[in-house]
Short mmCIF file of C-alpha atoms in Angstrom, two decimals:
data_model
loop_
_atom_site.label_atom_id
_atom_site.label_comp_id
_atom_site.label_asym_id
_atom_site.label_seq_id
_atom_site.Cartn_x
_atom_site.Cartn_y
_atom_site.Cartn_z
CA MET A 209 12.29 15.77 7.83
CA PRO A 210 9.84 14.35 5.18
CA SER A 211 7.31 11.93 5.55
CA ARG A 212 7.25 8.33 4.05
CA ASN A 213 4.61 9.24 1.44
CA GLN A 214 6.80 12.19 0.53
CA ARG A 215 9.63 10.10 -0.11
CA GLU A 216 7.49 7.72 -1.88
CA THR A 217 6.37 10.50 -4.03
CA GLU A 218 9.90 11.76 -4.70
CA ALA A 219 11.10 8.34 -5.53
CA VAL A 220 8.36 7.81 -8.06
CA LEU A 221 8.64 11.02 -9.73
CA THR A 222 12.60 10.43 -9.91
CA TYR A 223 12.25 7.45 -11.36
CA MET A 224 9.87 8.80 -14.00
CA SER A 225 12.39 11.91 -14.79
CA ARG A 226 15.05 9.32 -15.66
CA ARG A 227 12.43 7.51 -17.71
CA LEU A 228 11.34 10.38 -19.78
CA SER A 229 14.44 11.65 -20.14
CA ARG A 230 16.38 8.39 -22.05
CA PRO A 231 16.70 8.73 -26.07
CA ARG A 232 13.46 6.94 -26.91
CA TYR A 233 11.36 9.93 -26.17
CA GLN A 234 13.81 11.88 -28.35
CA GLU A 235 11.29 11.70 -31.06
CA HIS A 236 8.63 13.81 -29.68
CA ARG A 237 10.83 16.45 -29.03
CA ASN A 238 12.33 16.92 -32.47
CA GLY A 239 9.42 18.06 -34.26
CA LEU A 240 8.06 16.91 -37.25
CA ARG A 241 10.60 16.17 -40.32
CA LEU A 242 9.58 17.36 -43.73
CA TRP A 243 11.17 18.14 -46.93
CA PRO A 244 11.08 21.99 -48.14
CA VAL A 245 8.15 22.24 -50.27
CA GLY A 246 10.39 23.29 -53.34
CA ALA A 247 12.43 19.99 -52.94
CA ALA A 248 8.87 18.01 -52.29
CA LEU A 249 7.70 19.55 -55.70
CA ALA A 250 10.61 18.86 -57.60
CA VAL A 251 10.98 15.15 -56.70
CA ILE A 252 6.72 14.86 -57.26
CA PHE A 253 6.99 16.59 -60.72
CA ALA A 254 9.85 14.36 -61.94
CA ALA A 255 8.08 11.15 -60.59
CA ALA A 256 4.74 12.39 -62.52
CA ILE A 257 6.80 12.98 -65.59
CA VAL A 258 8.50 9.37 -65.34
CA VAL A 259 5.19 7.82 -64.91
CA ALA A 260 3.67 9.58 -67.71
CA ALA A 261 6.21 8.92 -69.97
CA GLY A 262 6.26 5.39 -69.12
CA ALA A 263 2.52 4.98 -69.77
CA PHE A 264 2.90 7.02 -73.03
CA LEU A 265 5.22 4.72 -74.67
CA THR A 266 3.48 1.68 -73.55
CA GLY A 267 0.47 2.88 -75.22
CA TRP A 268 2.61 3.86 -78.32
CA ASN A 269 4.00 0.25 -78.58
CA LEU A 270 0.37 -1.44 -77.92
CA LEU A 271 -1.25 0.47 -80.69
CA ASP A 272 1.57 0.13 -83.08
CA ALA A 273 1.57 4.10 -83.87
CA ASP A 274 4.70 3.95 -85.69
CA GLY A 275 2.49 3.42 -88.88
CA LEU A 276 0.81 6.97 -88.63
CA LYS A 277 1.21 9.27 -91.36
CA PRO A 278 2.83 12.75 -90.18
CA GLU A 279 0.68 15.84 -90.82
CA HIS A 280 2.42 18.56 -92.76
CA ARG A 281 -0.10 21.30 -92.23
CA LEU A 282 -1.59 22.18 -88.81
CA THR A 283 -5.58 22.03 -88.82
CA SER A 284 -7.62 24.08 -86.37
CA SER A 285 -8.79 20.47 -84.93
CA THR A 286 -4.99 19.65 -84.20
CA LEU A 287 -4.49 22.92 -82.72
CA PHE A 288 -7.45 22.73 -80.67
CA ASP A 289 -6.31 19.65 -79.24
CA LEU A 290 -3.32 20.86 -78.50
CA VAL A 291 -4.69 23.62 -76.21
CA LYS A 292 -6.52 21.02 -74.37
CA LEU A 293 -3.43 19.19 -73.98
CA SER A 294 -1.60 22.23 -72.76
CA PHE A 295 -4.58 23.02 -69.84
CA GLY A 296 -4.49 19.06 -68.71
CA VAL A 297 -0.85 19.25 -68.06
CA VAL A 298 -1.42 22.60 -66.12
CA ALA A 299 -4.36 21.17 -64.39
CA GLY A 300 -2.34 18.35 -63.47
CA SER A 301 0.35 20.27 -62.47
CA GLY A 302 -1.98 22.18 -59.97
CA ALA A 303 -3.31 18.99 -58.74
CA LEU A 304 0.15 17.80 -58.14
CA VAL A 305 1.04 20.87 -56.14
CA ALA A 306 -2.41 20.60 -54.25
CA LEU A 307 -1.68 17.15 -53.20
CA VAL A 308 1.84 17.98 -51.74
CA VAL A 309 0.21 20.78 -50.02
CA ALA A 310 -2.69 18.50 -48.67
CA TYR A 311 -0.15 16.16 -47.79
CA ARG A 312 2.01 18.38 -45.77
CA ARG A 313 -1.11 19.88 -43.87
CA GLN A 314 -2.52 16.38 -43.09
CA ARG A 315 0.95 15.75 -41.72
CA VAL A 316 0.98 18.82 -39.55
CA ASP A 317 -2.34 18.06 -38.16
CA GLU A 318 -1.84 14.70 -37.18
CA GLU A 319 1.50 15.79 -35.44
CA GLY A 320 -0.41 18.83 -33.61
CA ALA A 321 -2.87 16.19 -32.70
CA LEU A 322 -0.28 13.96 -31.24
CA ARG A 323 1.51 16.91 -29.50
CA GLU A 324 -1.72 17.88 -28.05
CA ALA A 325 -2.51 14.18 -27.10
CA THR A 326 0.74 13.96 -25.27
CA ARG A 327 0.36 17.10 -23.67
CA LEU A 328 -2.83 15.83 -22.34
CA HIS A 329 -1.32 12.62 -21.31
CA THR A 330 1.36 14.25 -19.56
CA GLU A 331 -1.22 16.28 -17.04
CA ARG A 332 -3.08 13.29 -16.30
CA PHE A 333 0.01 11.74 -16.03
CA SER A 334 1.65 14.15 -13.43
CA GLN A 335 -1.94 13.99 -11.76
CA ALA A 336 -2.12 10.11 -11.35
CA VAL A 337 1.80 10.42 -10.04
CA ASP A 338 1.01 12.51 -7.44
CA LYS A 339 -2.06 10.41 -6.09
CA LEU A 340 0.18 7.65 -5.92
CA GLY A 341 2.53 9.20 -2.96
CA SER A 342 -0.74 10.85 -1.29
CA ASP A 343 -0.68 9.66 2.81
CA SER A 344 -4.60 8.03 1.68
CA PRO A 345 -4.55 4.52 0.58
CA ALA A 346 -7.94 5.37 -1.17
CA VAL A 347 -6.51 7.82 -3.29
CA ARG A 348 -3.33 5.76 -4.03
CA LEU A 349 -5.77 3.34 -5.33
CA GLY A 350 -7.50 5.98 -7.60
CA GLY A 351 -3.86 6.72 -8.72
CA VAL A 352 -3.32 3.44 -9.59
CA HIS A 353 -6.44 3.03 -11.95
CA ALA A 354 -6.02 6.22 -13.52
CA LEU A 355 -2.35 5.23 -14.49
CA ALA A 356 -3.80 1.89 -15.92
CA GLY A 357 -6.01 3.94 -18.15
CA LEU A 358 -3.48 6.11 -19.18
CA ALA A 359 -1.52 3.26 -20.37
CA ASP A 360 -4.74 1.76 -22.22
CA ASP A 361 -5.29 5.70 -23.85
CA ALA A 362 -1.70 6.37 -24.54
CA PRO A 363 -1.00 7.81 -28.03
CA ASN A 364 1.82 5.40 -28.77
CA ASP A 365 3.77 2.70 -27.07
CA ASN A 366 6.52 4.28 -25.43
CA LEU A 367 4.31 6.57 -22.99
CA ARG A 368 2.17 2.98 -22.65
CA GLN A 369 5.12 1.56 -21.37
CA THR A 370 6.20 4.60 -19.35
CA CYS A 371 2.67 3.87 -17.12
CA ILE A 372 3.79 0.30 -16.99
CA ASP A 373 7.23 0.91 -15.36
CA VAL A 374 5.52 3.71 -12.89
CA LEU A 375 3.08 1.00 -11.68
CA CYS A 376 5.92 -1.72 -11.35
CA ALA A 377 8.04 1.33 -9.97
CA TYR A 378 5.66 1.34 -7.15
CA LEU A 379 5.66 -2.07 -6.29
CA GLN A 380 9.18 -1.87 -5.91
CA LEU A 381 9.23 0.76 -3.23
CA PRO A 382 10.13 -0.47 0.34
CA PHE A 383 6.94 -0.85 2.43
CA THR A 384 6.33 -1.20 6.48
CA PRO A 385 5.80 -4.76 7.34
CA ASP A 386 2.65 -5.78 9.06
CA PRO A 387 3.06 -4.70 12.89
CA GLY A 388 -0.04 -7.42 13.81
CA ASP A 389 -3.32 -7.25 14.98
CA LEU A 390 -2.46 -6.40 18.75
CA PRO A 391 -4.78 -3.93 20.42
CA GLY A 392 -1.90 -1.54 20.85
CA HIS A 393 -1.23 -1.96 16.77
CA GLN A 394 -4.51 -1.45 15.20
CA GLU A 395 -4.08 1.58 13.83
CA GLU A 396 -0.48 0.97 11.88
CA HIS A 397 -2.38 -2.93 11.03
CA HIS A 398 -5.36 -1.21 9.34
CA ARG A 399 -3.06 0.90 7.41
CA TYR A 400 -0.47 -1.80 6.42
CA LEU A 401 -3.83 -3.84 5.03
CA ALA A 402 -5.32 -0.84 3.04
CA LEU A 403 -1.64 -0.39 1.56
CA ARG A 404 -1.51 -3.94 0.68
CA LYS A 405 -4.54 -3.68 -1.29
CA VAL A 406 -3.03 -0.95 -3.33
CA ARG A 407 -0.09 -3.18 -4.06
CA HIS A 408 -2.44 -6.34 -4.91
CA THR A 409 -4.83 -3.88 -7.36
CA ILE A 410 -1.59 -3.30 -9.31
CA LEU A 411 -0.59 -7.07 -9.46
CA SER A 412 -4.04 -7.73 -10.48
CA LEU A 413 -4.70 -5.17 -13.18
CA ILE A 414 -1.22 -6.29 -14.50
CA GLY A 415 -2.27 -9.75 -15.18
CA ASP A 416 -5.43 -8.47 -16.11
CA HIS A 417 -4.08 -6.59 -19.17
CA TYR A 418 -1.66 -9.22 -19.95
CA ARG A 419 -4.71 -11.77 -20.64
CA ARG A 420 -5.84 -9.34 -23.29
CA PRO A 421 -5.11 -10.80 -26.95
CA ILE A 422 -2.43 -8.72 -28.56
CA GLY A 423 -4.07 -6.07 -30.65
CA THR A 424 -6.84 -5.54 -28.70
CA TYR A 425 -7.94 -2.21 -26.61
CA GLY A 426 -6.20 -2.39 -23.36
CA SER A 427 -3.73 -5.26 -24.02
CA TRP A 428 -0.24 -4.93 -22.79
CA GLN A 429 1.41 -7.90 -24.47
CA GLY A 430 4.66 -7.44 -25.67
CA ARG A 431 5.63 -4.75 -23.16
CA ASP A 432 8.09 -5.02 -20.61
CA LEU A 433 7.49 -5.80 -16.84
CA ASP A 434 9.90 -5.39 -14.44
CA LEU A 435 9.00 -6.71 -11.17
CA THR A 436 12.85 -6.92 -10.11
CA GLY A 437 13.15 -7.22 -6.02
CA VAL A 438 8.90 -7.24 -5.87
CA THR A 439 7.44 -9.13 -3.25
CA ILE A 440 4.56 -11.25 -4.42
CA ASP A 441 1.99 -11.91 -1.61
CA GLY A 442 -1.35 -11.58 -3.81
CA PRO A 443 -2.65 -13.17 -6.91
CA MET A 444 -1.37 -12.47 -10.37
CA ILE A 445 -2.88 -14.23 -13.21
CA PHE A 446 -1.38 -14.68 -16.54
CA ASN A 447 -3.65 -17.43 -17.72
CA GLY A 448 -4.42 -17.81 -21.71
CA ALA A 449 -1.56 -14.85 -22.52
CA THR A 450 0.73 -15.20 -25.12
CA PHE A 451 4.77 -13.90 -24.31
CA SER A 452 5.87 -13.50 -28.09
CA GLY A 453 8.39 -10.55 -27.40
CA GLY A 454 9.17 -8.31 -24.27
CA ARG A 455 10.74 -8.92 -21.05
CA VAL A 456 9.08 -10.35 -18.00
CA LEU A 457 11.20 -9.84 -14.99
CA PHE A 458 10.74 -11.52 -11.20
CA SER A 459 14.57 -11.47 -10.73
CA GLY A 460 15.18 -11.14 -6.74
CA ALA A 461 11.12 -11.04 -6.18
CA THR A 462 10.08 -12.81 -3.27
CA PHE A 463 7.12 -15.37 -3.48
CA SER A 464 5.76 -15.48 -0.05
CA ASP A 465 2.29 -16.88 1.50
CA GLY A 466 -0.82 -15.69 -0.34
CA GLY A 467 1.14 -15.12 -3.42
CA MET A 468 -0.04 -16.74 -6.51
CA VAL A 469 1.44 -16.22 -10.27
CA HIS A 470 -0.49 -18.29 -12.75
CA PHE A 471 0.58 -18.57 -16.14
CA ASN A 472 -1.87 -21.42 -16.87
CA ARG A 473 -2.55 -22.13 -20.76
CA ALA A 474 0.02 -19.21 -21.74
CA THR A 475 1.71 -19.42 -24.87
CA PHE A 476 5.87 -18.60 -24.42
CA SER A 477 6.84 -18.23 -27.91
CA GLY A 478 9.26 -15.58 -27.72
CA GLY A 479 10.94 -13.05 -24.96
CA LEU A 480 12.19 -13.67 -21.64
CA VAL A 481 10.72 -14.57 -18.40
CA SER A 482 12.96 -14.46 -15.47
CA PHE A 483 13.12 -15.72 -11.79
CA HIS A 484 16.68 -15.11 -11.65
CA GLU A 485 17.58 -15.42 -7.96
CA ALA A 486 13.90 -15.30 -6.89
CA ALA A 487 12.89 -16.88 -3.23
CA PHE A 488 10.24 -18.97 -3.45
CA SER A 489 8.62 -19.18 0.19
CA GLY A 490 5.28 -19.71 0.12
CA GLY A 491 2.52 -19.56 -2.41
CA ARG A 492 2.37 -20.89 -5.97
CA LEU A 493 3.74 -20.60 -9.20
CA SER A 494 1.83 -22.24 -12.08
CA PHE A 495 2.43 -23.38 -15.48
CA SER A 496 0.09 -26.06 -16.07
CA GLY A 497 -1.26 -26.57 -19.82
CA SER A 498 1.35 -23.95 -20.92
CA THR A 499 2.85 -24.36 -24.05
CA PHE A 500 6.67 -23.32 -24.68
CA SER A 501 7.59 -22.80 -28.12
CA GLY A 502 10.88 -20.18 -27.87
CA ALA A 503 10.88 -18.53 -25.34
CA VAL A 504 13.65 -18.46 -22.43
CA VAL A 505 12.14 -19.11 -18.87
CA ILE A 506 15.00 -18.67 -16.03
CA PHE A 507 14.88 -19.76 -12.20
CA ALA A 508 18.78 -19.98 -12.02
CA GLU A 509 19.88 -19.38 -8.50
CA ALA A 510 16.28 -19.26 -7.48
CA MET A 511 15.85 -20.68 -3.88
CA PHE A 512 13.04 -22.82 -3.26
CA SER A 513 12.20 -23.28 0.41
CA GLY A 514 8.25 -23.72 0.66
CA SER A 515 6.47 -22.71 -2.37
CA THR A 516 5.06 -25.35 -5.23
CA VAL A 517 5.95 -24.60 -8.58
CA SER A 518 4.04 -26.60 -11.48
CA PHE A 519 4.53 -27.43 -15.10
CA ASP A 520 2.41 -29.94 -15.06
CA HIS A 521 0.60 -30.66 -18.63
CA ALA A 522 2.99 -28.41 -20.13
CA THR A 523 4.31 -28.89 -23.91
CA PHE A 524 7.98 -28.00 -24.61
CA SER A 525 8.68 -27.84 -28.20
CA ASP A 526 11.41 -25.05 -28.18
CA GLY A 527 13.61 -22.43 -26.16
CA ARG A 528 15.02 -23.17 -22.86
CA LEU A 529 13.87 -23.69 -19.02
CA GLU A 530 16.90 -23.30 -16.80
CA PHE A 531 17.48 -23.96 -13.24
CA GLU A 532 20.88 -23.79 -13.08
CA ARG A 533 22.41 -23.41 -9.55
CA ALA A 534 18.92 -23.32 -7.95
CA LYS A 535 18.56 -24.61 -4.60
CA PHE A 536 15.71 -27.07 -2.91
CA CYS A 537 15.34 -26.96 0.70
CA ASP A 538 11.83 -27.32 0.57
CA GLY A 539 8.53 -27.17 -1.74
CA LEU A 540 8.03 -28.91 -4.74
CA VAL A 541 8.35 -28.75 -8.54
CA THR A 542 6.15 -30.74 -10.65
CA PHE A 543 6.26 -31.61 -14.60
CA ASN A 544 3.50 -34.44 -14.07
CA ASP A 545 2.18 -35.44 -17.82
CA ALA A 546 4.53 -32.80 -19.46
CA THR A 547 5.48 -33.47 -23.08
CA PHE A 548 9.18 -32.73 -23.95
CA SER A 549 9.64 -32.83 -27.69
CA GLY A 550 12.22 -30.20 -28.44
CA SER A 551 13.22 -27.91 -25.11
CA ARG A 552 16.30 -27.54 -23.23
CA MET A 553 15.96 -27.95 -19.32
CA ALA A 554 19.09 -27.42 -17.28
CA PHE A 555 19.73 -28.02 -13.86
CA GLY A 556 23.15 -27.70 -11.88
CA PRO A 557 25.64 -27.66 -10.55
CA GLU A 558 23.69 -28.36 -7.12
CA LEU A 559 20.71 -29.85 -6.03
CA SER A 560 20.29 -30.03 -2.45
CA GLY A 561 17.49 -29.93 0.29
CA ASP A 562 15.97 -32.12 2.70
CA ARG A 563 14.85 -35.46 2.22
CA ASP A 564 10.93 -34.34 2.17
CA SER A 565 11.52 -31.90 -0.26
CA ALA A 566 11.16 -32.61 -3.84
CA VAL A 567 12.07 -31.51 -7.28
CA SER A 568 9.23 -33.97 -8.59
CA LEU A 569 10.19 -34.17 -12.62
CA PRO A 570 8.24 -35.29 -14.81
CA VAL A 571 5.85 -38.20 -13.31
CA GLY A 572 3.97 -39.82 -16.37
CA ALA A 573 5.60 -37.13 -18.89
CA THR A 574 6.51 -38.11 -22.20
CA PHE A 575 10.16 -37.44 -23.63
CA SER A 576 10.20 -37.47 -27.59
CA GLY A 577 12.91 -34.93 -28.35
CA GLY A 578 14.71 -31.86 -26.46
CA ASN A 579 17.51 -32.28 -23.74
CA VAL A 580 17.25 -32.64 -19.80
CA VAL A 581 20.60 -31.67 -18.58
CA PHE A 582 22.23 -32.34 -15.03
CA GLY A 583 25.22 -32.35 -15.76
CA GLY A 584 27.75 -31.78 -12.85
CA THR A 585 24.99 -31.82 -10.76
CA THR A 586 25.43 -32.72 -7.19
CA PHE A 587 22.82 -34.07 -5.49
CA SER A 588 22.82 -33.72 -1.79
CA GLY A 589 19.29 -33.78 -0.83
CA GLY A 590 15.84 -33.76 -1.68
CA LYS A 591 14.03 -36.26 -4.57
CA VAL A 592 14.29 -35.74 -8.07
CA VAL A 593 11.14 -37.85 -9.47
CA PHE A 594 10.80 -39.37 -12.94
CA GLY A 595 8.22 -42.15 -11.89
CA CYS A 596 6.04 -43.71 -14.61
CA THR A 597 7.86 -41.32 -17.38
CA THR A 598 7.94 -42.57 -21.19
CA PHE A 599 11.37 -41.78 -22.83
CA SER A 600 11.29 -41.93 -26.44
CA GLY A 601 13.79 -39.69 -28.24
CA SER A 602 15.12 -37.15 -25.22
CA ARG A 603 18.29 -37.09 -24.09
CA VAL A 604 18.45 -36.65 -20.51
CA ASP A 605 22.50 -36.21 -19.29
CA PHE A 606 23.61 -36.46 -15.68
CA ILE A 607 27.29 -36.59 -17.05
CA HIS A 608 29.88 -36.27 -13.98
CA ALA A 609 27.23 -35.42 -11.69
CA ALA A 610 27.62 -36.67 -7.89
CA PHE A 611 24.70 -38.57 -5.65
CA SER A 612 25.89 -38.05 -2.45
CA GLY A 613 22.34 -37.67 -0.54
CA GLY A 614 18.85 -37.28 -1.56
CA ARG A 615 16.98 -39.64 -4.01
CA VAL A 616 16.42 -40.11 -8.02
CA ASP A 617 13.38 -41.84 -9.18
CA PHE A 618 13.16 -43.56 -12.54
CA GLY A 619 10.58 -46.20 -11.33
CA GLY A 620 8.21 -47.51 -13.46
CA SER A 621 9.39 -45.62 -16.54
CA ALA A 622 9.81 -46.74 -20.23
CA PHE A 623 12.72 -46.77 -22.19
CA SER A 624 11.99 -46.85 -25.63
CA GLY A 625 14.48 -44.49 -27.38
CA GLY A 626 16.52 -41.50 -26.74
CA ARG A 627 19.59 -41.56 -24.52
CA VAL A 628 20.16 -41.31 -20.68
CA ASN A 629 23.33 -40.83 -19.97
CA PHE A 630 25.34 -41.34 -16.61
CA LEU A 631 29.08 -40.95 -18.07
CA GLY A 632 31.35 -40.50 -14.94
CA THR A 633 28.65 -40.17 -12.14
CA THR A 634 29.61 -40.91 -8.68
CA PHE A 635 27.14 -42.83 -6.57
CA SER A 636 28.67 -41.97 -2.93
CA ASP A 637 25.15 -42.23 -1.20
CA GLY A 638 21.51 -41.74 -1.58
CA THR A 639 19.64 -43.29 -3.95
CA VAL A 640 18.96 -43.96 -7.82
CA ASP A 641 15.86 -46.23 -7.95
CA PHE A 642 15.23 -48.07 -11.51
CA GLY A 643 12.59 -50.27 -9.56
CA GLY A 644 9.77 -51.22 -12.12
CA ALA A 645 11.30 -49.63 -14.93
CA ALA A 646 11.23 -51.06 -18.31
CA PHE A 647 14.06 -51.02 -20.94
CA LEU A 648 12.62 -51.59 -24.62
CA GLY A 649 15.31 -49.56 -26.33
CA GLY A 650 17.74 -46.62 -26.84
CA ASN A 651 20.98 -45.69 -25.16
CA MET A 652 21.75 -46.09 -21.95
CA ASP A 653 25.57 -45.41 -20.66
CA PHE A 654 26.77 -46.08 -17.17
CA ASN A 655 30.64 -46.05 -18.44
CA GLN A 656 33.31 -44.60 -15.94
CA VAL A 657 30.81 -44.17 -13.22
CA THR A 658 31.96 -44.64 -9.56
CA GLY A 659 29.83 -46.57 -6.68
CA PRO A 660 27.21 -49.40 -6.89
CA ALA A 661 24.70 -50.00 -9.20
CA PRO A 662 21.44 -48.20 -8.74
CA HIS A 663 18.41 -50.20 -7.16
CA GLY A 664 16.44 -51.84 -10.02
CA LEU A 665 19.05 -51.19 -13.15
CA LEU A 666 20.02 -54.45 -13.65
CA HIS A 667 16.65 -56.08 -13.41
CA ALA A 668 15.43 -53.36 -15.50
CA VAL A 669 18.20 -53.87 -18.44
CA GLY A 670 18.42 -57.73 -18.09
CA ALA A 671 21.08 -60.45 -18.19
CA PRO A 672 22.68 -59.93 -20.21
CA PRO A 673 22.24 -56.05 -20.92
CA SER A 674 19.96 -55.13 -23.59
CA ALA A 675 22.18 -53.48 -26.49
CA GLY A 676 22.62 -50.13 -26.08
CA VAL A 677 23.28 -50.23 -22.61
CA ASN A 678 26.58 -49.80 -21.14
CA LEU A 679 27.51 -50.93 -17.81
CA PRO A 680 30.50 -51.34 -15.99
CA ALA A 681 32.53 -54.75 -15.68
CA ALA A 682 32.12 -54.54 -11.72
CA TRP A 683 28.43 -54.21 -12.17
CA LEU A 684 28.42 -57.52 -14.13
CA THR A 685 30.69 -59.63 -12.04
CA PRO A 686 28.39 -61.70 -9.35
CA ASN A 687 29.52 -61.24 -5.84
CA PRO A 688 31.51 -64.56 -4.58
#
């Protein structure tokens, strides 16, 4: 029966055999595509005649050669000029032939060099993959660094992506959990720690290469990164990286204690970063100070049961940030001092958790554009905090939301523009708090709501309500 390391090696090799058989590698197997020599020469000569004729006619017109007198007798000087012209045409033709031949030879040499580089890369690649399946953690560690170096030296982007895919595939392989450090499990515990070091090294190398500016040696920016289902229990740092294309997938990943993924000061101008169905049971995910100007960041159906996700001081000017169907049982998501000027942030349809858990939405943030959408969301627990936030141009929608528990806090916020919409919302339990808020302008709509007025709202909008504030008649009728 094959051992565990043999099964791991077979899994990686099988994965890579599938990758290498994909159509994008076909270009290297089809060989160099060149025109036949006769066709190439015919095209070159035709182009040369067209260019020469154009130059001659242009010079003829510029020099006003129509007034030249024709010569009726062929002199020795004219004959000599004709001979020189003939030799010039022959020399030019020879030069064109030499140019075509030299170009084809250069292409053939380049293709031969690429084939040789690809062959050497494939040999080194096979050796590195074999090391990943070794029973020795130290040998595996050498294979990890070898693959990272191969990615840096790859002859083309396809082969570079292949090396990255193998490193990601290794992280996706199952591993034996820590048996503990009891006396009877010391050897297994030490092996677990050694293999965890290999996985943490891969996480560190990926982050290091993504931080390098695009276009520089060793940069992996723009390349796909598939960490679907991976357990993140170590540091992975993308600080200052630019995400302008490609896909970075953490779908179904588990973020446990010790796991740190930092995108601080990163720029998201394109591509996709997905945490779909990820489980955050520990560790920290940080986007502090990042700029979102076009990418899509997805947390749909993610489970937050212990981690902290920070968007503090981030700037949202375009793109989408989605938390649809995410569940918050514990942990914290913060947007403190963030700036929203054009992005769309969506939550729903259920936001649940105990009363100590929090979706701490933007404390001290500024909304001057974009949308924050809780349409149809059910608040059954936890907290959503907009404390001390300035609304000057954005739209925040709670249309047809249901508050059956938990807390939504607008305490100390200032409304000077934009629109906050609670149309059709149900207040059956829980708390929506506008204590200390100031309404200076904009629109706020509570039409067709069910339930009592939120705490502090009537005081914030004044009596009678300020222009732009729509309240149910029942809220404006004093109690007998």
